Structures are given as structure tokens and as C-alpha cells.
Amino acid sequence: MVSFTSGRERRLWAWTLAVVVAIYATLGLARTLSDELRNRDLLDNTFFTAFVVLVVAVVVRALRLRRSGGEIFVVLVTAIVYLMMFLRMASPEERSHLLEYGVVALLVHEALIERASHGGHVPRPALLAIAITSAIGTVDECIQLVLPSRVFDPVDLGFNALAAVVAVGASLALSQARRWHASRSREPT
């Protein structure tokens, strides 16, 4: 029986499960969808548009919440890192790993931090989140071994791990920027 330390932790694990099930459930459909978009010359533009919309949404949210300069800097650097990775990846299918496993890594990391903050034993939440996400990505690739329209690709294992590292690293950098800003706000002037 799984026990959660808080309702928030339970919700974070539920969202993680939902995202992972969605990733696994669409494995057979993904090739069909990407082939259809490719045949209509829409694949690259669709992924690029989705990426730009995501980056704009994150930046606008950061600005609306009146974040500190350090937090905005971390968000912008993260957006640039994702853009550089996005542009260097050969195919849109590879790019999807950045989003899918970045989201999984963030959810897992937040759930582990929540557990630790309520007294649960979680050694090195960031490294554990990366390891769990990489394991989920490995299962994804292993499922593809039995799907006729998919191929196991060890390079994708690296993309899944890279997505986890970048997402968790950005989360840690953002948390550090928040702590630094909070400590500077408390200092007497």
C-alpha cells in the first residue's frame, strides 16, 4: 500500500501517472500522427509553433507574477537552452522527448520534494527524479521493441535523460534564485 505524506504529493503522483499513461498509450498512434503531419508538410511547423507557444506562456507567466530578476534570468536561460536543443535535434519526434520527459521529471521532482518536506525519507530528490524519469523513458523504449510501427532507439534513452536533467536543473536553479531573492529581501538596507 502506497502512503502519501500530503494531498499535494498524492496529486503530483496522480498527474505523473496520467502523463506517463498518456505517453505510453500514444506510442502506437504517434507514428501515424507524425507521418500524417509530415505528408502534409506540417510536422516541423507544428512542433516549432507548439514550442514557441510554450516558451511565450512560461515567460509571460514569469513576468505576470512579478518575479525577481534572478528568476526571470533563470527562465530566459532555460528557454534558450531548450531552444538550442530543439533546433539541434534532427527530427520533431526527437523533440517530443524534451517536452514529454521534461514534464515527467518536473512532476516526479516536485512529488519527491513534497514528500521530503513532510518528513518522508528522500535521498537526493533531484538525482532520484532524474533516475525515475530515465527509467520511465527506458520502459517507453522497451515497449517500442514489440510495436511493429516503432523502433527501440538507444539515442532516445539519452534524450529522455537529457530532458530530465535540463528540467530538474532548471527547477533547482529557479528555487535557488527564489531563495537568494528572499534572503536579499530580508537584509536590512
PDB file of C-alpha atoms in Angstrom:
ATOM      1  CA  MET A   1       0.000   0.000   0.000  1.00  0.00           C
ATOM      2  CA  VAL A   2       1.381   3.378  -1.020  1.00  0.00           C
ATOM      3  CA  SER A   3       1.130   6.113   1.563  1.00  0.00           C
ATOM      4  CA  PHE A   4       1.450   9.773   0.743  1.00  0.00           C
ATOM      5  CA  THR A   5       2.650  12.462   3.109  1.00  0.00           C
ATOM      6  CA  SER A   6       0.158  15.043   1.820  1.00  0.00           C
ATOM      7  CA  GLY A   7      -2.699  15.580  -0.570  1.00  0.00           C
ATOM      8  CA  ARG A   8      -0.378  17.576  -2.816  1.00  0.00           C
ATOM      9  CA  GLU A   9       2.063  14.676  -3.059  1.00  0.00           C
ATOM     10  CA  ARG A  10      -0.814  12.335  -3.954  1.00  0.00           C
ATOM     11  CA  ARG A  11      -1.982  14.752  -6.682  1.00  0.00           C
ATOM     12  CA  LEU A  12       1.553  15.127  -8.069  1.00  0.00           C
ATOM     13  CA  TRP A  13       1.974  11.349  -8.337  1.00  0.00           C
ATOM     14  CA  ALA A  14      -1.501  11.078  -9.920  1.00  0.00           C
ATOM     15  CA  TRP A  15      -0.539  13.682 -12.524  1.00  0.00           C
ATOM     16  CA  THR A  16       2.748  11.863 -13.116  1.00  0.00           C
ATOM     17  CA  LEU A  17       0.872   8.621 -13.678  1.00  0.00           C
ATOM     18  CA  ALA A  18      -1.572  10.360 -16.040  1.00  0.00           C
ATOM     19  CA  VAL A  19       1.256  11.825 -18.130  1.00  0.00           C
ATOM     20  CA  VAL A  20       3.149   8.516 -18.279  1.00  0.00           C
ATOM     21  CA  VAL A  21      -0.020   6.618 -19.257  1.00  0.00           C
ATOM     22  CA  ALA A  22      -0.670   9.223 -21.975  1.00  0.00           C
ATOM     23  CA  ILE A  23       2.891   8.821 -23.293  1.00  0.00           C
ATOM     24  CA  TYR A  24       2.662   5.018 -23.318  1.00  0.00           C
ATOM     25  CA  ALA A  25      -0.889   4.983 -24.712  1.00  0.00           C
ATOM     26  CA  THR A  26       0.065   7.112 -27.694  1.00  0.00           C
ATOM     27  CA  LEU A  27       3.118   5.079 -28.691  1.00  0.00           C
ATOM     28  CA  GLY A  28       1.211   3.273 -31.430  1.00  0.00           C
ATOM     29  CA  LEU A  29      -0.584   6.411 -32.583  1.00  0.00           C
ATOM     30  CA  ALA A  30       2.443   8.719 -32.563  1.00  0.00           C
ATOM     31  CA  ARG A  31       3.985   7.331 -35.746  1.00  0.00           C
ATOM     32  CA  THR A  32       0.675   7.595 -37.621  1.00  0.00           C
ATOM     33  CA  LEU A  33       0.180  11.179 -36.463  1.00  0.00           C
ATOM     34  CA  SER A  34       3.735  12.240 -37.274  1.00  0.00           C
ATOM     35  CA  ASP A  35       3.548  10.573 -40.713  1.00  0.00           C
ATOM     36  CA  GLU A  36       0.284  12.357 -41.467  1.00  0.00           C
ATOM     37  CA  LEU A  37       1.696  15.730 -40.390  1.00  0.00           C
ATOM     38  CA  ARG A  38       4.891  15.058 -42.349  1.00  0.00           C
ATOM     39  CA  ASN A  39       2.920  14.155 -45.505  1.00  0.00           C
ATOM     40  CA  ARG A  40       1.141  17.496 -45.246  1.00  0.00           C
ATOM     41  CA  ASP A  41       4.423  19.358 -44.593  1.00  0.00           C
ATOM     42  CA  LEU A  42       3.118  20.407 -41.179  1.00  0.00           C
ATOM     43  CA  LEU A  43       5.317  18.419 -38.802  1.00  0.00           C
ATOM     44  CA  ASP A  44       8.208  20.842 -38.326  1.00  0.00           C
ATOM     45  CA  ASN A  45       5.933  23.888 -38.170  1.00  0.00           C
ATOM     46  CA  THR A  46       3.590  22.197 -35.685  1.00  0.00           C
ATOM     47  CA  PHE A  47       6.420  21.341 -33.295  1.00  0.00           C
ATOM     48  CA  PHE A  48       8.058  24.738 -33.657  1.00  0.00           C
ATOM     49  CA  THR A  49       4.761  26.561 -33.079  1.00  0.00           C
ATOM     50  CA  ALA A  50       3.992  24.444 -30.013  1.00  0.00           C
ATOM     51  CA  PHE A  51       7.463  25.133 -28.642  1.00  0.00           C
ATOM     52  CA  VAL A  52       7.189  28.890 -29.202  1.00  0.00           C
ATOM     53  CA  VAL A  53       3.735  28.975 -27.577  1.00  0.00           C
ATOM     54  CA  LEU A  54       5.096  27.080 -24.571  1.00  0.00           C
ATOM     55  CA  VAL A  55       8.105  29.384 -24.179  1.00  0.00           C
ATOM     56  CA  VAL A  56       5.966  32.504 -24.530  1.00  0.00           C
ATOM     57  CA  ALA A  57       3.485  31.163 -21.964  1.00  0.00           C
ATOM     58  CA  VAL A  58       6.264  30.450 -19.451  1.00  0.00           C
ATOM     59  CA  VAL A  59       7.915  33.847 -19.959  1.00  0.00           C
ATOM     60  CA  VAL A  60       4.595  35.730 -19.756  1.00  0.00           C
ATOM     61  CA  ARG A  61       3.675  33.848 -16.573  1.00  0.00           C
ATOM     62  CA  ALA A  62       7.042  34.679 -15.040  1.00  0.00           C
ATOM     63  CA  LEU A  63       6.609  38.363 -15.880  1.00  0.00           C
ATOM     64  CA  ARG A  64       2.990  38.474 -14.649  1.00  0.00           C
ATOM     65  CA  LEU A  65       3.934  37.016 -11.292  1.00  0.00           C
ATOM     66  CA  ARG A  66       6.419  39.852 -10.789  1.00  0.00           C
ATOM     67  CA  ARG A  67       9.338  37.522 -10.406  1.00  0.00           C
ATOM     68  CA  SER A  68      12.733  38.723  -9.334  1.00  0.00           C
ATOM     69  CA  GLY A  69      15.420  39.466 -11.873  1.00  0.00           C
ATOM     70  CA  GLY A  70      17.201  36.237 -10.944  1.00  0.00           C
ATOM     71  CA  GLU A  71      14.087  34.162 -11.520  1.00  0.00           C
ATOM     72  CA  ILE A  72      13.417  35.818 -14.874  1.00  0.00           C
ATOM     73  CA  PHE A  73      17.058  35.225 -15.817  1.00  0.00           C
ATOM     74  CA  VAL A  74      16.735  31.502 -14.999  1.00  0.00           C
ATOM     75  CA  VAL A  75      13.518  31.248 -17.042  1.00  0.00           C
ATOM     76  CA  LEU A  76      15.099  33.000 -20.024  1.00  0.00           C
ATOM     77  CA  VAL A  77      18.282  30.900 -19.876  1.00  0.00           C
ATOM     78  CA  THR A  78      16.180  27.742 -19.619  1.00  0.00           C
ATOM     79  CA  ALA A  79      14.117  28.835 -22.634  1.00  0.00           C
ATOM     80  CA  ILE A  80      17.317  29.463 -24.590  1.00  0.00           C
ATOM     81  CA  VAL A  81      18.747  26.063 -23.613  1.00  0.00           C
ATOM     82  CA  TYR A  82      15.545  24.332 -24.713  1.00  0.00           C
ATOM     83  CA  LEU A  83      15.515  26.331 -27.955  1.00  0.00           C
ATOM     84  CA  MET A  84      19.127  25.366 -28.709  1.00  0.00           C
ATOM     85  CA  MET A  85      18.397  21.687 -28.033  1.00  0.00           C
ATOM     86  CA  PHE A  86      15.195  21.924 -30.035  1.00  0.00           C
ATOM     87  CA  LEU A  87      16.976  23.400 -33.049  1.00  0.00           C
ATOM     88  CA  ARG A  88      19.834  20.881 -32.926  1.00  0.00           C
ATOM     89  CA  MET A  89      17.629  17.800 -32.826  1.00  0.00           C
ATOM     90  CA  ALA A  90      17.215  16.194 -36.228  1.00  0.00           C
ATOM     91  CA  SER A  91      13.552  15.264 -36.103  1.00  0.00           C
ATOM     92  CA  PRO A  92      10.392  16.533 -34.450  1.00  0.00           C
ATOM     93  CA  GLU A  93       9.878  13.084 -32.945  1.00  0.00           C
ATOM     94  CA  GLU A  94      13.134  13.510 -31.015  1.00  0.00           C
ATOM     95  CA  ARG A  95      11.986  16.942 -29.887  1.00  0.00           C
ATOM     96  CA  SER A  96       8.872  15.484 -28.317  1.00  0.00           C
ATOM     97  CA  HIS A  97      11.115  13.756 -25.762  1.00  0.00           C
ATOM     98  CA  LEU A  98      12.126  17.154 -24.382  1.00  0.00           C
ATOM     99  CA  LEU A  99       8.555  18.045 -23.560  1.00  0.00           C
ATOM    100  CA  GLU A 100       7.284  14.636 -22.502  1.00  0.00           C
ATOM    101  CA  TYR A 101      10.111  13.688 -20.201  1.00  0.00           C
ATOM    102  CA  GLY A 102      10.705  17.242 -19.023  1.00  0.00           C
ATOM    103  CA  VAL A 103       7.139  17.301 -17.699  1.00  0.00           C
ATOM    104  CA  VAL A 104       7.519  13.844 -16.135  1.00  0.00           C
ATOM    105  CA  ALA A 105      10.779  14.889 -14.451  1.00  0.00           C
ATOM    106  CA  LEU A 106       9.254  18.071 -13.028  1.00  0.00           C
ATOM    107  CA  LEU A 107       6.238  16.215 -11.632  1.00  0.00           C
ATOM    108  CA  VAL A 108       8.395  13.485 -10.096  1.00  0.00           C
ATOM    109  CA  HIS A 109      10.813  16.052  -8.649  1.00  0.00           C
ATOM    110  CA  GLU A 110       8.005  18.101  -7.118  1.00  0.00           C
ATOM    111  CA  ALA A 111       6.409  14.946  -5.647  1.00  0.00           C
ATOM    112  CA  LEU A 112       9.716  13.911  -4.093  1.00  0.00           C
ATOM    113  CA  ILE A 113      10.322  17.391  -2.684  1.00  0.00           C
ATOM    114  CA  GLU A 114       6.797  17.393  -1.258  1.00  0.00           C
ATOM    115  CA  ARG A 115       7.418  14.007   0.369  1.00  0.00           C
ATOM    116  CA  ALA A 116      10.726  15.181   1.838  1.00  0.00           C
ATOM    117  CA  SER A 117       9.176  18.399   3.152  1.00  0.00           C
ATOM    118  CA  HIS A 118       6.648  16.324   5.115  1.00  0.00           C
ATOM    119  CA  GLY A 119       9.214  14.058   6.760  1.00  0.00           C
ATOM    120  CA  GLY A 120       9.477  11.336   4.155  1.00  0.00           C
ATOM    121  CA  HIS A 121      12.924   9.892   3.519  1.00  0.00           C
ATOM    122  CA  VAL A 122      14.011  11.008   0.053  1.00  0.00           C
ATOM    123  CA  PRO A 123      17.749  10.863  -0.585  1.00  0.00           C
ATOM    124  CA  ARG A 124      18.790  13.445  -3.184  1.00  0.00           C
ATOM    125  CA  PRO A 125      15.382  14.254  -4.721  1.00  0.00           C
ATOM    126  CA  ALA A 126      16.874  15.780  -7.886  1.00  0.00           C
ATOM    127  CA  LEU A 127      19.025  12.760  -8.723  1.00  0.00           C
ATOM    128  CA  LEU A 128      16.219  10.394  -7.810  1.00  0.00           C
ATOM    129  CA  ALA A 129      13.802  12.305 -10.070  1.00  0.00           C
ATOM    130  CA  ILE A 130      16.257  12.060 -12.966  1.00  0.00           C
ATOM    131  CA  ALA A 131      16.743   8.329 -12.324  1.00  0.00           C
ATOM    132  CA  ILE A 132      12.990   7.638 -12.094  1.00  0.00           C
ATOM    133  CA  THR A 133      12.303   9.649 -15.247  1.00  0.00           C
ATOM    134  CA  SER A 134      15.105   7.890 -17.104  1.00  0.00           C
ATOM    135  CA  ALA A 135      13.665   4.519 -16.010  1.00  0.00           C
ATOM    136  CA  ILE A 136      10.224   5.538 -17.283  1.00  0.00           C
ATOM    137  CA  GLY A 137      11.840   6.540 -20.578  1.00  0.00           C
ATOM    138  CA  THR A 138      13.623   3.196 -20.751  1.00  0.00           C
ATOM    139  CA  VAL A 139      10.293   1.385 -20.333  1.00  0.00           C
ATOM    140  CA  ASP A 140       8.937   3.591 -23.153  1.00  0.00           C
ATOM    141  CA  GLU A 141      11.735   2.444 -25.448  1.00  0.00           C
ATOM    142  CA  CYS A 142      11.327  -1.205 -24.411  1.00  0.00           C
ATOM    143  CA  ILE A 143       7.604  -1.074 -25.243  1.00  0.00           C
ATOM    144  CA  GLN A 144       8.629   0.083 -28.696  1.00  0.00           C
ATOM    145  CA  LEU A 145      10.505  -3.194 -29.180  1.00  0.00           C
ATOM    146  CA  VAL A 146       7.176  -5.008 -29.538  1.00  0.00           C
ATOM    147  CA  LEU A 147       5.324  -2.377 -31.572  1.00  0.00           C
ATOM    148  CA  PRO A 148       5.525  -3.009 -35.328  1.00  0.00           C
ATOM    149  CA  SER A 149       5.499   0.690 -36.224  1.00  0.00           C
ATOM    150  CA  ARG A 150       8.134   1.715 -33.660  1.00  0.00           C
ATOM    151  CA  VAL A 151      11.832   1.086 -33.128  1.00  0.00           C
ATOM    152  CA  PHE A 152      13.898   0.851 -29.953  1.00  0.00           C
ATOM    153  CA  ASP A 153      16.437   3.650 -30.174  1.00  0.00           C
ATOM    154  CA  PRO A 154      19.205   3.972 -27.567  1.00  0.00           C
ATOM    155  CA  VAL A 155      19.644   7.619 -28.609  1.00  0.00           C
ATOM    156  CA  ASP A 156      16.116   8.255 -27.344  1.00  0.00           C
ATOM    157  CA  LEU A 157      17.200   6.941 -23.939  1.00  0.00           C
ATOM    158  CA  GLY A 158      19.730   9.762 -23.907  1.00  0.00           C
ATOM    159  CA  PHE A 159      17.117  12.330 -24.961  1.00  0.00           C
ATOM    160  CA  ASN A 160      14.808  11.190 -22.166  1.00  0.00           C
ATOM    161  CA  ALA A 161      17.591  11.510 -19.601  1.00  0.00           C
ATOM    162  CA  LEU A 162      18.691  14.858 -21.051  1.00  0.00           C
ATOM    163  CA  ALA A 163      15.140  16.175 -20.821  1.00  0.00           C
ATOM    164  CA  ALA A 164      15.039  15.121 -17.158  1.00  0.00           C
ATOM    165  CA  VAL A 165      18.412  16.701 -16.376  1.00  0.00           C
ATOM    166  CA  VAL A 166      17.511  20.022 -18.008  1.00  0.00           C
ATOM    167  CA  ALA A 167      14.039  20.200 -16.431  1.00  0.00           C
ATOM    168  CA  VAL A 168      15.235  19.303 -12.925  1.00  0.00           C
ATOM    169  CA  GLY A 169      18.303  21.541 -13.305  1.00  0.00           C
ATOM    170  CA  ALA A 170      16.089  24.466 -14.296  1.00  0.00           C
ATOM    171  CA  SER A 171      13.802  23.751 -11.346  1.00  0.00           C
ATOM    172  CA  LEU A 172      16.783  23.720  -8.965  1.00  0.00           C
ATOM    173  CA  ALA A 173      18.160  26.950 -10.466  1.00  0.00           C
ATOM    174  CA  LEU A 174      14.773  28.625 -10.127  1.00  0.00           C
ATOM    175  CA  SER A 175      14.468  27.516  -6.499  1.00  0.00           C
ATOM    176  CA  GLN A 176      17.955  28.837  -5.792  1.00  0.00           C
ATOM    177  CA  ALA A 177      17.100  32.180  -7.406  1.00  0.00           C
ATOM    178  CA  ARG A 178      13.964  32.399  -5.244  1.00  0.00           C
ATOM    179  CA  ARG A 179      15.922  31.629  -2.066  1.00  0.00           C
ATOM    180  CA  TRP A 180      18.581  34.177  -2.988  1.00  0.00           C
ATOM    181  CA  HIS A 181      15.937  36.841  -3.675  1.00  0.00           C
ATOM    182  CA  ALA A 182      14.122  36.046  -0.416  1.00  0.00           C
ATOM    183  CA  SER A 183      17.342  36.280   1.587  1.00  0.00           C
ATOM    184  CA  ARG A 184      18.231  39.604  -0.069  1.00  0.00           C
ATOM    185  CA  SER A 185      14.741  40.952   0.664  1.00  0.00           C
ATOM    186  CA  ARG A 186      15.208  40.251   4.388  1.00  0.00           C
ATOM    187  CA  GLU A 187      18.549  42.029   4.619  1.00  0.00           C
ATOM    188  CA  PRO A 188      18.380  45.457   6.258  1.00  0.00           C
ATOM    189  CA  THR A 189      19.023  48.356   3.896  1.00  0.00           C
TER     190      THR A 189
END
